[in-house]
Coordinates of C-alpha atoms in Angstrom, one line a residue:
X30 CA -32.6 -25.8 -3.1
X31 CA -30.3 -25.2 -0.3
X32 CA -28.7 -21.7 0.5
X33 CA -25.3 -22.1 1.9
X34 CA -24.4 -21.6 5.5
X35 CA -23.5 -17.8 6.3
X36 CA -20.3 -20.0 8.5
X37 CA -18.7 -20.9 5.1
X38 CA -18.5 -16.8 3.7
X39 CA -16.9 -15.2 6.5
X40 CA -19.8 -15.0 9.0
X41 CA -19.9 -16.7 12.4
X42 CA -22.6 -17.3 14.9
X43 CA -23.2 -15.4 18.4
X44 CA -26.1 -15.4 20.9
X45 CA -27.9 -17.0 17.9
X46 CA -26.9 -13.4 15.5
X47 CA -24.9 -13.5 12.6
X48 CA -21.8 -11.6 13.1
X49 CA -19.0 -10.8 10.3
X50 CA -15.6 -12.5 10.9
X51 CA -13.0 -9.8 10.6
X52 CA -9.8 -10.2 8.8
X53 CA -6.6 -10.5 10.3
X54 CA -4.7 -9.5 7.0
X55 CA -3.1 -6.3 6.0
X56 CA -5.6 -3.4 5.6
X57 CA -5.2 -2.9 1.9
X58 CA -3.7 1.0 2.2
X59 CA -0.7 -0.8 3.8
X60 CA -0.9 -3.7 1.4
X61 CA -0.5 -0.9 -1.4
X62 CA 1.1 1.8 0.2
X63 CA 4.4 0.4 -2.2
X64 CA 2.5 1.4 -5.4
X65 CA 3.0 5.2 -4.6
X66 CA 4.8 6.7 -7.0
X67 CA 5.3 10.7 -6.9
X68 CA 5.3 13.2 -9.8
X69 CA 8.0 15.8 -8.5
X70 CA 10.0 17.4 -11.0
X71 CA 12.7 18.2 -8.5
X72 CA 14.2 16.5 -5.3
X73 CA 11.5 15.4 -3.4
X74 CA 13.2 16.9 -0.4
X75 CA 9.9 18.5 1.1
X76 CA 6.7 16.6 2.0
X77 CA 5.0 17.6 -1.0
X78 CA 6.5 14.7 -2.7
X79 CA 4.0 11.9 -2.0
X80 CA 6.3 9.3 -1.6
X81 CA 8.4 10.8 1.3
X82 CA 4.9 12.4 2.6
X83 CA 4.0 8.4 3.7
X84 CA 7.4 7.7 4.7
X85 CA 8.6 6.0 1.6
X86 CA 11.5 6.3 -0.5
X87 CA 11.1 7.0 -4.2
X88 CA 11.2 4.1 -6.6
X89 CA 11.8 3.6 -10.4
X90 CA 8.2 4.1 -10.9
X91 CA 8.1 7.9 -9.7
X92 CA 9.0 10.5 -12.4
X93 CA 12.3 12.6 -9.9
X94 CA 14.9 10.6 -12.0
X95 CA 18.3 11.8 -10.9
X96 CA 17.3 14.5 -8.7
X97 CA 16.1 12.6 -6.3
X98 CA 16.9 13.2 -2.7
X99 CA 15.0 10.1 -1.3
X100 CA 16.0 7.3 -2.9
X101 CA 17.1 4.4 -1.0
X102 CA 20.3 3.1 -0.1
X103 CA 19.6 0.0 -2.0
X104 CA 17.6 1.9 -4.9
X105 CA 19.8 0.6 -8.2
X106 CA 18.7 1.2 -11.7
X107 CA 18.3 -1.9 -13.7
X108 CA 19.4 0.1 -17.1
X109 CA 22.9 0.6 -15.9

């Protein structure tokens, strides 16, 4: 029984060491980063709303409803 080659998971070989190849995608905070959704019960004009704290706008997901000062331009409810 064979193990497989290090080369074919993500490891390459270097001055005859196994070093990790590492990724060129999107660190996964900034993948998911859009999956913030605040809890403020008014305006999220400060930065204790978490959305506008990482720079976001709020989305349908976050509980502000109408009161919302940071809402998109493009933010439009579904419902109406």
């Amino acid at each position: 029984m064979c193990s497989p080659s290090p080369g074919s998971w993500g490891w390459t070989k270097q001055n005859e060491m196994w070093e990790p190849v590492w990724s060129k995608l999107a660190s996964t905070w900034t993948a998911c980063r859009e999956l913030e959704k605040c809890g403020c019960k008014s305006g999220c004009d400060s930065q204790c709303c978490s959305c506008r704290r990482i720079g976001l706008p709020c989305t349908l997901q976050c509980k502000c409803n109408d009161a919302c000062l940071n809402k998109s331009e493009n933010h439009e409810d579904p419902s109406e």
